[in-house]
Coordinates of C-alpha atoms and ligand atoms in Angstrom, one line a residue:
M1 CA -6.2 34.0 7.5
T2 CA -8.1 35.0 4.2
Q3 CA -8.5 32.5 1.7
E4 CA -6.7 34.2 -1.1
R5 CA -3.3 33.6 0.9
I6 CA -3.8 29.9 1.1
R7 CA -2.5 27.5 -1.2
N8 CA -3.2 23.8 -0.7
F9 CA -1.2 21.5 -3.0
S10 CA 0.3 18.1 -3.2
I11 CA 3.6 16.8 -4.6
I12 CA 3.3 13.9 -7.2
A13 CA 6.0 11.8 -8.7
H14 CA 7.3 8.4 -9.9
I15 CA 9.1 6.6 -6.9
D16 CA 12.6 8.1 -6.3
H17 CA 12.1 11.1 -8.5
G18 CA 12.7 13.3 -5.5
K19 CA 9.4 14.2 -3.9
S20 CA 10.4 13.8 -0.1
T21 CA 13.7 15.5 -0.8
L22 CA 12.0 18.4 -2.4
A23 CA 9.4 18.6 0.2
D24 CA 12.1 18.8 2.7
R25 CA 13.8 21.5 0.7
L26 CA 10.5 23.5 0.8
L27 CA 10.3 23.2 4.5
E28 CA 13.7 24.5 5.0
Y29 CA 13.5 27.3 2.5
T30 CA 10.5 28.6 4.4
K31 CA 12.0 28.0 7.7
T32 CA 9.4 25.7 8.7
L33 CA 12.1 23.5 9.8
T34 CA 15.1 24.9 11.4
E35 CA 18.3 23.3 10.6
R36 CA 18.4 21.9 14.0
E37 CA 15.0 20.4 13.7
M38 CA 15.6 19.2 10.2
Q39 CA 15.7 15.5 10.4
E40 CA 16.5 13.9 7.0
Q41 CA 13.2 13.5 5.1
F42 CA 10.9 14.9 7.7
L43 CA 7.8 13.9 5.7
D44 CA 8.7 10.3 5.8
N45 CA 8.3 9.9 9.5
M46 CA 7.5 6.3 10.0
D47 CA 10.6 4.3 10.7
L48 CA 9.7 1.6 7.9
E49 CA 9.1 4.3 5.4
R50 CA 12.7 5.7 6.0
E51 CA 14.1 2.1 5.8
R52 CA 12.5 1.4 2.7
G53 CA 12.7 4.9 1.3
I54 CA 9.1 5.1 0.3
T55 CA 6.3 7.2 1.4
I56 CA 3.3 5.5 2.7
K57 CA 1.2 7.9 4.9
L58 CA 0.3 11.3 4.0
Q59 CA 0.9 14.2 6.2
A60 CA -0.2 17.7 5.8
V61 CA 2.2 20.5 6.8
T62 CA 1.6 24.2 6.8
M63 CA 4.5 26.7 5.6
N64 CA 4.5 30.4 5.9
Y65 CA 5.9 32.0 2.7
Q66 CA 6.7 35.6 2.2
A67 CA 6.2 35.9 -1.3
K68 CA 8.0 38.4 -3.8
D69 CA 4.8 40.5 -3.9
G70 CA 5.5 41.2 -0.4
K71 CA 2.5 39.4 1.0
E72 CA 2.6 36.4 3.4
Y73 CA 1.0 33.0 2.1
Y74 CA 0.1 29.7 4.0
L75 CA 1.0 26.8 1.8
N76 CA -0.2 23.6 3.0
V77 CA 1.7 20.9 1.5
I78 CA 0.0 17.4 1.6
D79 CA 2.5 14.4 1.0
T80 CA 1.4 11.5 -1.1
P81 CA 2.8 7.8 -1.3
G82 CA 4.4 6.8 -4.4
H83 CA 3.7 3.2 -4.9
V84 CA 1.0 1.6 -7.0
D85 CA -0.6 -0.1 -4.0
F86 CA -1.2 3.3 -2.5
T87 CA -2.7 5.4 -5.6
Y88 CA -6.0 5.5 -3.6
E89 CA -4.3 7.5 -1.0
V90 CA -2.9 9.9 -3.8
S91 CA -6.5 10.5 -5.0
R92 CA -7.4 11.2 -1.2
S93 CA -4.8 13.8 -0.7
L94 CA -5.9 15.4 -4.2
K95 CA -9.3 15.8 -3.0
A96 CA -7.9 18.4 -0.2
C97 CA -5.9 20.4 -3.0
E98 CA -6.1 23.0 -5.7
G99 CA -3.0 22.2 -7.4
V100 CA 0.1 19.9 -7.7
L101 CA 3.9 19.9 -8.3
L102 CA 4.5 17.2 -10.6
V103 CA 8.2 16.0 -10.2
V104 CA 10.1 14.4 -13.1
D105 CA 13.5 13.1 -12.7
A106 CA 15.8 14.7 -15.3
A107 CA 17.7 11.7 -16.0
Q108 CA 14.8 9.2 -16.0
G109 CA 12.0 11.2 -17.7
I110 CA 8.4 10.3 -17.3
E111 CA 7.5 7.0 -16.0
A112 CA 4.5 4.8 -15.4
Q113 CA 3.6 6.3 -12.4
T114 CA 4.1 9.9 -13.3
L115 CA 1.5 9.2 -15.9
A116 CA -0.9 7.5 -13.4
N117 CA -0.6 10.5 -11.1
I118 CA -0.9 13.0 -13.9
Y119 CA -4.2 11.3 -14.7
L120 CA -5.5 11.5 -11.0
A121 CA -4.5 15.2 -11.0
L122 CA -6.4 16.0 -14.4
E123 CA -9.4 14.0 -13.2
Q124 CA -9.9 16.5 -10.3
N125 CA -9.1 19.4 -12.5
L126 CA -6.1 20.6 -10.5
E127 CA -3.5 23.1 -11.6
I128 CA -0.2 21.2 -12.6
I129 CA 3.3 22.8 -12.0
P130 CA 5.7 20.6 -13.9
V131 CA 9.1 20.3 -12.1
I132 CA 12.1 18.8 -13.6
N133 CA 14.2 17.6 -10.6
K134 CA 17.9 16.3 -10.3
I135 CA 19.2 18.8 -13.1
D136 CA 22.5 18.5 -11.1
L137 CA 22.8 15.0 -12.4
P138 CA 25.7 14.6 -15.1
N139 CA 23.2 12.4 -17.2
A140 CA 20.3 14.9 -16.8
D141 CA 18.7 15.5 -20.1
V142 CA 16.4 18.5 -19.6
E143 CA 15.5 18.9 -23.1
K144 CA 14.4 15.4 -23.7
V145 CA 12.2 15.2 -20.4
T146 CA 10.7 18.7 -21.5
R147 CA 9.8 17.2 -24.9
E148 CA 8.3 14.3 -23.1
L149 CA 6.2 16.6 -21.0
E150 CA 4.9 18.4 -24.1
E151 CA 4.2 15.5 -26.2
I152 CA 3.0 13.0 -23.7
V153 CA 1.1 15.2 -21.3
G154 CA 0.7 18.4 -23.3
I155 CA 2.5 20.6 -20.9
D156 CA 3.9 23.9 -22.3
E157 CA 7.5 24.4 -22.2
D158 CA 7.3 27.8 -20.5
E159 CA 5.5 26.3 -17.6
V160 CA 8.5 23.9 -16.8
I161 CA 10.5 24.7 -13.8
L162 CA 14.1 23.2 -13.5
A163 CA 15.1 22.2 -10.0
S164 CA 17.5 20.3 -8.0
A165 CA 16.3 19.3 -4.6
K166 CA 19.8 18.4 -3.6
D167 CA 21.5 21.8 -4.0
G168 CA 18.5 24.1 -3.8
T169 CA 18.3 25.3 -7.4
G170 CA 14.8 26.4 -8.5
I171 CA 13.2 26.2 -4.9
E172 CA 12.3 29.7 -4.8
D173 CA 10.7 29.4 -8.3
I174 CA 8.6 26.6 -7.2
L175 CA 7.3 28.5 -4.2
E176 CA 6.7 31.5 -6.5
A177 CA 4.9 29.4 -8.9
I178 CA 2.7 27.9 -6.2
V179 CA 1.6 31.3 -5.1
E180 CA 1.1 32.7 -8.6
R181 CA -0.3 29.6 -10.4
I182 CA -2.3 27.4 -8.0
P183 CA -5.9 29.1 -7.3
A184 CA -6.6 29.9 -3.7
P185 CA -9.5 28.0 -2.2
D186 CA -12.9 29.5 -3.2
D187 CA -14.9 27.9 -0.2
K188 CA -18.0 29.3 1.5
E189 CA -17.2 31.0 4.9
D190 CA -20.4 31.6 6.2
D191 CA -22.3 28.5 5.5
H192 CA -22.7 25.3 7.6
L193 CA -19.5 23.5 8.5
K194 CA -18.2 20.9 6.2
A195 CA -14.8 19.5 6.7
L196 CA -13.6 16.4 4.9
I197 CA -11.5 13.9 6.9
F198 CA -8.5 12.8 4.6
D199 CA -6.6 10.9 7.1
S200 CA -6.7 10.1 10.8
Y201 CA -4.3 8.4 13.1
Y202 CA -4.3 7.0 16.6
D203 CA -2.4 8.6 19.3
T204 CA -2.2 6.7 22.6
Y205 CA -2.5 9.7 24.7
R206 CA -5.1 12.1 22.8
G207 CA -7.2 9.3 20.9
V208 CA -7.9 9.8 17.3
I209 CA -6.2 12.5 15.4
T210 CA -8.2 13.7 12.4
Y211 CA -6.5 15.6 9.4
L212 CA -9.2 17.5 7.8
R213 CA -9.8 20.1 5.0
V214 CA -12.7 22.6 5.8
F215 CA -14.6 23.2 2.6
S216 CA -17.2 25.5 4.1
G217 CA -18.0 27.2 7.5
Q218 CA -15.8 27.4 10.5
L219 CA -14.4 24.7 13.0
V220 CA -13.5 26.1 16.5
P221 CA -12.5 24.3 19.7
G222 CA -15.3 23.4 21.9
M223 CA -17.6 22.9 19.1
E224 CA -20.0 20.1 19.1
I225 CA -19.4 18.1 15.7
K226 CA -21.2 15.4 14.0
M227 CA -19.7 12.6 11.7
M228 CA -22.0 12.7 8.8
Q229 CA -21.7 8.9 7.9
T230 CA -22.0 7.6 11.3
G231 CA -24.1 10.2 12.9
K232 CA -22.0 10.2 15.9
K233 CA -21.4 13.3 18.0
F234 CA -18.2 14.5 19.6
E235 CA -16.6 17.7 21.0
A236 CA -13.7 19.0 19.2
S237 CA -11.2 19.6 22.0
E238 CA -8.3 20.6 20.2
I239 CA -7.7 22.1 16.5
G240 CA -4.5 23.1 15.0
I241 CA -2.0 22.8 12.2
L242 CA 1.2 21.1 11.7
N243 CA 4.0 23.6 11.3
P244 CA 5.7 21.2 11.2
G245 CA 4.9 20.1 14.9
P246 CA 1.2 20.5 16.1
K247 CA 0.5 24.1 16.7
K248 CA -3.1 25.0 18.3
V249 CA -5.2 27.4 16.5
D250 CA -8.6 29.2 17.3
A251 CA -10.4 28.1 14.2
L252 CA -10.0 26.3 11.1
N253 CA -11.9 28.2 8.3
A254 CA -13.1 27.5 4.9
G255 CA -10.1 26.5 2.7
E256 CA -7.9 25.5 5.5
V257 CA -6.3 22.3 6.4
G258 CA -5.4 21.1 9.8
F259 CA -6.0 18.5 12.4
M260 CA -8.6 17.9 15.3
A261 CA -8.6 15.8 18.5
A262 CA -12.1 15.1 19.8
N263 CA -11.7 12.5 22.3
I264 CA -12.4 9.9 19.8
K265 CA -11.8 6.5 21.3
D266 CA -13.3 4.1 18.9
V267 CA -10.9 3.9 15.8
K268 CA -14.0 3.3 13.4
D269 CA -15.7 6.7 14.4
S270 CA -13.2 8.9 12.4
R271 CA -13.6 7.4 9.1
V272 CA -11.4 8.8 6.2
G273 CA -13.7 10.3 3.7
D274 CA -16.4 11.1 6.0
T275 CA -17.6 14.7 6.4
I276 CA -17.5 16.5 9.8
T277 CA -20.3 19.1 10.3
S278 CA -21.8 20.9 13.3
Y279 CA -24.0 19.0 15.6
K280 CA -26.5 21.9 16.2
K281 CA -26.4 23.3 12.5
P282 CA -25.6 20.3 10.3
A283 CA -25.1 20.5 6.8
P284 CA -28.0 19.2 4.6
E285 CA -25.6 17.1 2.3
P286 CA -22.2 15.6 3.1
L287 CA -19.2 16.2 0.7
A288 CA -18.6 13.9 -2.0
G289 CA -16.4 11.3 -0.1
Y290 CA -14.1 8.8 -1.4
K291 CA -14.8 5.8 -3.5
Q292 CA -14.4 2.8 -1.1
V293 CA -11.4 0.9 -2.0
K294 CA -11.8 -2.7 -2.1
P295 CA -8.8 -4.8 -1.1
M296 CA -7.5 -7.2 -3.9
V297 CA -5.1 -9.3 -2.0
Y298 CA -6.0 -11.5 1.0
C299 CA -3.9 -13.6 3.5
G300 CA -4.3 -15.3 6.7
L301 CA -2.6 -13.8 9.8
F302 CA -2.3 -16.1 12.9
P303 CA -0.5 -15.3 16.1
A304 CA 2.4 -17.7 16.4
D305 CA 1.4 -17.8 20.1
G306 CA -2.3 -18.5 20.3
E307 CA -2.5 -16.4 23.4
D308 CA -1.7 -13.3 21.3
Y309 CA -4.9 -13.5 19.5
E310 CA -6.6 -10.5 21.4
D311 CA -3.6 -8.4 21.1
L312 CA -3.4 -9.2 17.4
R313 CA -7.3 -8.0 17.1
D314 CA -6.4 -4.8 19.2
A315 CA -3.4 -4.1 17.0
L316 CA -5.3 -4.5 13.6
D317 CA -7.9 -2.2 15.1
K318 CA -5.5 0.5 15.8
L319 CA -3.8 0.0 12.2
Q320 CA -7.0 0.0 10.4
L321 CA -7.6 3.6 11.7
N322 CA -4.5 4.9 9.9
D323 CA -5.5 2.9 6.9
A324 CA -9.2 2.7 5.8
S325 CA -8.0 0.1 3.1
L326 CA -7.0 -2.6 5.7
V327 CA -9.9 -4.9 6.2
Y328 CA -10.1 -8.1 8.5
E329 CA -12.2 -10.8 9.8
Q330 CA -11.7 -13.8 12.2
E331 CA -10.5 -16.9 10.5
N332 CA -10.6 -20.2 12.1
S333 CA -8.1 -22.4 10.3
A334 CA -8.0 -26.3 11.2
A335 CA -4.2 -26.1 10.8
L336 CA -3.4 -22.7 12.4
G337 CA -6.1 -22.1 14.9
F338 CA -7.7 -18.7 15.5
G339 CA -6.5 -15.7 13.4
F340 CA -7.5 -13.1 10.9
R341 CA -8.2 -13.3 7.2
C342 CA -6.9 -9.8 6.1
G343 CA -7.4 -7.8 2.7
F344 CA -4.7 -5.5 1.3
L345 CA -4.4 -3.3 -1.6
G346 CA -1.2 -5.2 -2.9
L347 CA 1.7 -7.1 -1.6
L348 CA 3.7 -4.2 -0.5
H349 CA 0.8 -2.9 1.7
M350 CA 0.8 -6.5 2.9
E351 CA 4.3 -6.8 3.9
I352 CA 4.0 -3.2 5.4
I353 CA 1.0 -4.2 7.7
Q354 CA 2.9 -7.6 8.7
E355 CA 6.1 -5.6 9.6
R356 CA 4.4 -3.1 11.7
L357 CA 2.4 -5.7 13.7
E358 CA 5.6 -7.5 14.5
R359 CA 7.8 -4.3 15.2
E360 CA 5.4 -1.8 16.7
Y361 CA 3.1 -4.2 18.5
G362 CA 5.5 -7.3 19.1
I363 CA 3.3 -9.9 17.8
S364 CA 5.2 -12.8 15.9
L365 CA 2.9 -13.9 13.1
V366 CA 2.3 -17.0 11.1
T367 CA 1.1 -15.9 7.7
T368 CA -0.2 -17.7 4.8
A369 CA 0.4 -17.3 1.1
P370 CA -1.7 -14.3 -0.4
N371 CA -4.4 -14.6 -2.9
V372 CA -6.6 -12.4 -4.9
V373 CA -10.5 -12.3 -4.7
Y374 CA -12.5 -14.6 -7.0
R375 CA -15.9 -14.7 -8.0
V376 CA -17.7 -17.8 -8.4
E377 CA -20.9 -18.5 -10.1
L378 CA -22.6 -21.5 -8.6
V379 CA -24.5 -24.1 -10.6
E380 CA -27.5 -23.2 -8.6
G381 CA -27.3 -19.7 -10.1
E382 CA -25.9 -17.7 -7.0
E383 CA -22.8 -15.8 -7.3
I384 CA -20.2 -15.7 -4.3
T385 CA -17.0 -14.0 -3.6
I386 CA -14.0 -16.0 -2.6
E387 CA -11.3 -14.5 -0.4
N388 CA -9.9 -17.7 1.0
P389 CA -9.0 -20.6 -1.4
T390 CA -10.2 -23.0 1.4
D391 CA -13.7 -21.7 0.8
L392 CA -14.0 -22.6 -3.0
P393 CA -16.8 -25.1 -3.6
E394 CA -16.4 -28.5 -5.0
R395 CA -15.8 -28.4 -8.7
N396 CA -19.3 -29.9 -9.5
E397 CA -21.1 -27.1 -7.7
I398 CA -19.2 -24.4 -9.8
N399 CA -20.4 -23.1 -13.0
A400 CA -17.7 -20.5 -13.6
I401 CA -14.9 -18.8 -11.8
Y402 CA -14.0 -15.2 -12.5
E403 CA -10.6 -13.5 -11.5
P404 CA -9.6 -10.0 -11.5
V405 CA -7.7 -8.5 -14.5
V406 CA -5.6 -5.4 -14.8
R407 CA -4.6 -3.2 -17.7
A408 CA -1.0 -2.9 -17.3
N409 CA 0.9 0.2 -18.7
F410 CA 4.8 -0.3 -19.3
M411 CA 7.2 2.3 -20.1
V412 CA 10.0 0.3 -21.8
P413 CA 13.3 1.3 -23.6
Q414 CA 13.0 -0.3 -27.2
D415 CA 15.8 -2.6 -26.4
Y416 CA 13.7 -4.5 -23.7
I417 CA 10.3 -4.8 -25.6
G418 CA 11.0 -8.4 -26.4
P419 CA 11.7 -9.5 -22.6
V420 CA 8.7 -7.6 -21.4
M421 CA 6.4 -9.2 -23.8
E422 CA 7.8 -12.6 -23.1
L423 CA 7.2 -12.1 -19.5
C424 CA 3.7 -11.0 -20.1
E425 CA 2.8 -13.9 -22.2
E426 CA 4.2 -16.3 -19.6
K427 CA 1.8 -14.5 -17.2
R428 CA -1.1 -15.4 -19.3
G429 CA -1.1 -11.9 -20.6
E430 CA -3.1 -10.5 -23.6
Y431 CA -1.3 -8.0 -25.7
E432 CA -3.3 -4.7 -26.4
T433 CA -1.3 -1.9 -27.9
L434 CA 2.3 -0.5 -28.4
E435 CA 3.0 3.0 -28.9
Y436 CA 6.3 5.0 -29.6
L437 CA 6.7 7.9 -26.9
D438 CA 9.8 8.9 -28.5
S439 CA 12.5 7.3 -30.9
L440 CA 13.9 5.1 -27.9
R441 CA 11.0 4.4 -25.5
V442 CA 7.5 2.7 -25.9
L443 CA 4.3 2.6 -23.9
L444 CA 3.0 -1.0 -23.9
K445 CA -0.3 -2.1 -22.8
Y446 CA -1.3 -5.7 -21.7
K447 CA -4.3 -7.2 -20.0
L448 CA -3.1 -9.5 -17.3
P449 CA -4.6 -11.5 -14.5
L450 CA -4.1 -9.8 -11.3
S451 CA -3.0 -13.1 -9.6
E452 CA -0.2 -13.3 -11.9
I453 CA 1.3 -9.9 -11.3
V454 CA 0.6 -9.2 -7.7
F455 CA 3.3 -11.3 -6.2
D456 CA 6.9 -11.2 -7.9
F457 CA 6.1 -9.5 -11.1
F458 CA 7.7 -6.3 -10.3
D459 CA 10.9 -8.0 -9.4
L460 CA 11.0 -10.3 -12.6
L461 CA 10.2 -7.0 -14.7
K462 CA 13.0 -5.3 -13.0
S463 CA 15.6 -8.2 -13.5
K464 CA 14.5 -8.7 -17.1
T465 CA 15.0 -4.9 -18.1
R466 CA 17.8 -4.2 -15.9
G467 CA 15.5 -1.9 -13.9
Y468 CA 14.9 0.3 -17.2
A469 CA 11.1 -0.6 -17.4
S470 CA 8.3 0.7 -15.2
F471 CA 4.9 -0.1 -14.9
D472 CA 1.6 0.7 -13.3
Y473 CA -1.7 -1.1 -13.5
E474 CA -5.5 -0.5 -12.9
I475 CA -8.1 -3.2 -12.2
I476 CA -10.5 -3.3 -15.1
G477 CA -12.9 -6.0 -14.2
Y478 CA -13.3 -9.8 -13.8
E479 CA -13.0 -12.4 -16.5
G480 CA -13.6 -16.1 -16.5
A481 CA -10.6 -18.5 -16.3
D482 CA -10.2 -22.1 -16.0
L483 CA -9.2 -22.3 -12.4
V484 CA -8.8 -25.0 -9.8
K485 CA -8.0 -25.3 -6.1
V486 CA -5.0 -27.6 -5.2
D487 CA -4.9 -28.8 -1.8
I488 CA -1.8 -30.1 0.2
L489 CA -2.0 -33.0 2.6
V490 CA 0.8 -33.6 5.0
N491 CA 0.8 -37.0 6.8
K492 CA -2.5 -37.7 5.0
E493 CA -4.0 -34.6 6.7
P494 CA -5.3 -31.6 4.5
V495 CA -3.6 -28.5 5.6
D496 CA -6.2 -25.9 4.9
A497 CA -3.8 -22.9 5.0
L498 CA -1.7 -24.5 2.1
S499 CA -4.5 -24.6 -0.5
F500 CA -4.0 -22.5 -3.4
I501 CA -5.9 -21.5 -6.5
V502 CA -4.3 -21.8 -9.8
H503 CA -4.8 -22.0 -13.5
Q504 CA -5.5 -25.4 -14.8
D505 CA -2.7 -25.4 -17.1
K506 CA -0.2 -24.6 -14.1
A507 CA -2.0 -27.0 -11.6
Y508 CA 0.3 -30.0 -11.9
Y509 CA 3.5 -28.1 -12.2
K510 CA 2.8 -25.9 -9.2
G511 CA 1.6 -28.9 -7.1
R512 CA 4.5 -30.8 -7.8
Q513 CA 7.0 -28.1 -7.2
L514 CA 5.2 -27.1 -3.7
A515 CA 5.3 -30.6 -2.7
G516 CA 9.0 -30.8 -3.5
K517 CA 9.7 -27.4 -1.6
L518 CA 7.7 -28.7 1.4
R519 CA 9.8 -31.9 1.5
E520 CA 12.7 -29.6 2.0
M521 CA 11.2 -27.4 4.5
L522 CA 9.5 -29.8 6.9
P523 CA 11.5 -31.0 9.7
R524 CA 12.0 -34.7 9.9
Q525 CA 10.1 -36.9 12.2
M526 CA 10.6 -40.2 14.0
F527 CA 8.4 -41.6 11.0
D528 CA 8.1 -41.2 7.3
V529 CA 5.7 -38.1 6.3
P530 CA 4.1 -38.1 3.1
V531 CA 3.5 -34.7 1.5
Q532 CA 0.7 -34.7 -1.3
A533 CA -0.8 -32.3 -3.5
A534 CA -4.3 -33.0 -4.8
I535 CA -7.2 -31.6 -6.9
G536 CA -10.3 -32.9 -5.4
N537 CA -9.8 -36.6 -4.8
K538 CA -6.9 -36.9 -7.2
V539 CA -3.5 -36.8 -5.9
I540 CA -1.2 -35.2 -8.4
A541 CA 2.1 -35.3 -6.5
R542 CA 3.6 -37.0 -3.8
E543 CA 6.9 -36.5 -1.8
T544 CA 8.4 -38.1 1.4
V545 CA 10.1 -36.5 4.3
K546 CA 12.3 -39.3 5.6
A547 CA 12.1 -40.4 9.0
V548 CA 15.2 -39.7 11.3
K549 CA 16.5 -42.9 13.0
K550 CA 17.6 -41.3 16.1
N551 CA 15.9 -39.2 18.7
V552 CA 17.8 -36.0 18.7
L553 CA 17.6 -36.0 22.6
A554 CA 18.9 -39.8 22.8
K555 CA 22.5 -38.6 22.8
C556 CA 21.8 -36.3 25.9
Y557 CA 20.6 -39.2 28.0
G558 CA 22.9 -40.0 30.9
G559 CA 25.1 -36.8 29.9
D560 CA 25.0 -33.2 31.2
I561 CA 21.6 -32.1 32.3
T562 CA 22.1 -28.5 31.2
R563 CA 23.1 -29.4 27.7
K564 CA 19.9 -31.4 27.5
R565 CA 18.0 -28.3 28.8
K566 CA 19.7 -26.0 26.4
L567 CA 18.8 -28.2 23.4
L568 CA 15.2 -28.4 24.6
E569 CA 15.0 -24.6 24.9
K570 CA 16.5 -24.2 21.6
Q571 CA 13.8 -26.6 20.0
K572 CA 11.2 -24.4 21.7
E573 CA 12.6 -21.3 20.1
G574 CA 12.6 -22.8 16.9
K575 CA 8.8 -23.8 17.4
Q576 CA 7.8 -20.3 17.9
R577 CA 7.2 -20.0 14.5
M578 CA 6.0 -23.6 13.8
K579 CA 2.6 -24.8 13.8
Q580 CA 1.7 -28.3 14.8
V581 CA -0.7 -29.9 12.3
G582 CA -1.7 -33.5 13.3
K583 CA 1.7 -35.0 14.6
V584 CA 3.9 -32.6 12.2
D585 CA 5.3 -29.1 12.9
I586 CA 5.2 -27.1 9.9
P587 CA 7.5 -23.9 9.9
Q588 CA 6.2 -20.6 9.0
E589 CA 8.1 -20.4 5.6
A590 CA 6.2 -23.4 4.5
F591 CA 3.1 -21.3 4.3
M592 CA 4.6 -19.0 1.9
A593 CA 6.4 -21.5 -0.2
V594 CA 3.8 -21.2 -3.0
L595 CA 5.0 -17.9 -3.8
S596 CA 8.6 -19.1 -4.5
I597 CA 7.3 -21.2 -7.4
D598 CA 7.6 -19.7 -10.9
Ligands
GDP1 P1 10.7 10.0 -3.5 O1 10.7 8.5 -3.7 O2 10.0 10.5 -4.9 O3 10.2 10.5 -2.3 O4 12.3 10.5 -3.6 P2 13.4 10.8 -2.6 O5 13.0 12.2 -2.1 O6 13.3 9.7 -1.7 O7 14.7 10.8 -3.5 C1 15.2 9.7 -4.1 C2 16.6 9.6 -4.1 O8 17.0 10.6 -5.0 C3 17.5 10.2 -2.8 O9 18.7 9.3 -2.8 C4 17.6 11.4 -3.0 O10 18.7 11.9 -2.3 C5 17.9 11.6 -4.6 N1 17.5 13.0 -4.9 C6 16.5 13.7 -4.8 N2 16.5 14.9 -5.5 C7 17.7 14.9 -6.0 C8 18.4 16.1 -6.7 O11 17.9 17.1 -7.1 N3 19.6 15.7 -7.3 C9 20.4 14.4 -7.0 N4 21.4 14.2 -7.5 N5 19.6 13.5 -6.2 C10 18.4 13.7 -5.7
MG2 MG1 9.5 9.9 -0.6

């Protein structure tokens, strides 16, 4: 196909504004999916995504569209995730595109992530097609949303397409606009092969499947290729497009989007952001890849059963291929044994990885409370990075501690400005600006420590504003803060996996609260178990788990043997998610307890 018939685009939107539904309608209208094949929300094809109603992985699907000008076009739609944790995946998809559909809910208007996504699209000079979706809703306010698009983003009223992904209104207009307004790719066909890897995924039977956009030259089956970052050589065994299922093609040419299988076995050999070139006639320079994303939240993942350690490593290896932002290294905890310290983009990302490990790989996990990455300047001048609270040096060795800070943008109805500001102040926020977007809504900016917002902030914001405020943030750097490490001792033994780093002003309160929580959570023993919180050598809180007087098994002695066996089995089951530390079993929830303290 010639490049002038190709359009590569993404759909960007705030969560729930209808991106996935709209994508489905486009597939349906272009008969890429027949009704029979039409699963609800085809593009969200991971179980977890469908359950949570969010899009995590991006996918590229080719649609054939017969336009009103009588010509047939190839429209490649690259789906993007819609959560702040995954902004980097949005920018990844956008690199493979010439334009975007900007979807805005007709009742909600522009939200924080709409803005964040618009900035990403503008940065890459993409053509933006604004679509106001859900115009079928009784509370749709097309005029207001159009005005917002004009005033906030500078979009001309005439460019706006009105649509309902629910009843199909506007779908043809959108397809025509894609053909007319989004530029065709203008890539060099007769040059060295350069293809950008924007996603890859591991298939048990075929090995690594790589999604790519060809920017110059041609990729054909049987071709010897080279990965420019790693220098590794492979043979492209199969290339194709998704239409929507995989369909083999004879070549992927400049401007085209598709997939490649090349017998790649090691997950680390198909890196997202790498450039594929010809082995025999390599390009002199790779394409500008992606900025390496740095994980901002870390936690420990330990197999509940120590024997699953190798399986866990294997599973992480495989998940990492689909997810360049997941990092992990071996961690040895005195309390929890061998496991991994894993880095994530945010808390949702962390939950998703944990859930996938349990569901798809059948590994039951003990996880520790997440923390952000700190920078520490030592007295002797060296600067180190702390990903695990346990590794924080003694106070007298530290000159200063720096924590990551973000700029948070809130879109807030005027009635809720007060509660949002209060919340930000509570979380050590620093007010920056307030700007009226229209007579009812404001854009509020705060600087906040990442550690204060990464955990339950979003939920608090939602409950304080009845769901009417949206927010998005970007990390802007590191700032010094008065932070200390609080250690927890159970039965006089420090439990490394329970240590946490906290602002000095909150240390006593959090230490006391956590000790209290643990007292409730720890199973009672035959003896009193003291639970202490300490900063350095100084104990700041103490609680006691009172002894049980009777052995739980005592009542079974002499009784029915099967009943005793059942009881033992039940205890064993419960213990699967327990970790023994010294003489005390600590249940899984205890390692996350610090999160439930406000
Ligand atoms: P995404 O998070 O942007 O992918 O949004 P979804 O496509 O998952 O849609 C979020 C919700 O809005 C779902 O319950 C959809 O059924 C609903 N929805 C999407 N488009 C429309 C529309 O045009 N009209 C109405 N009434 N509901 C819609
Ligand atoms: Mg979606």
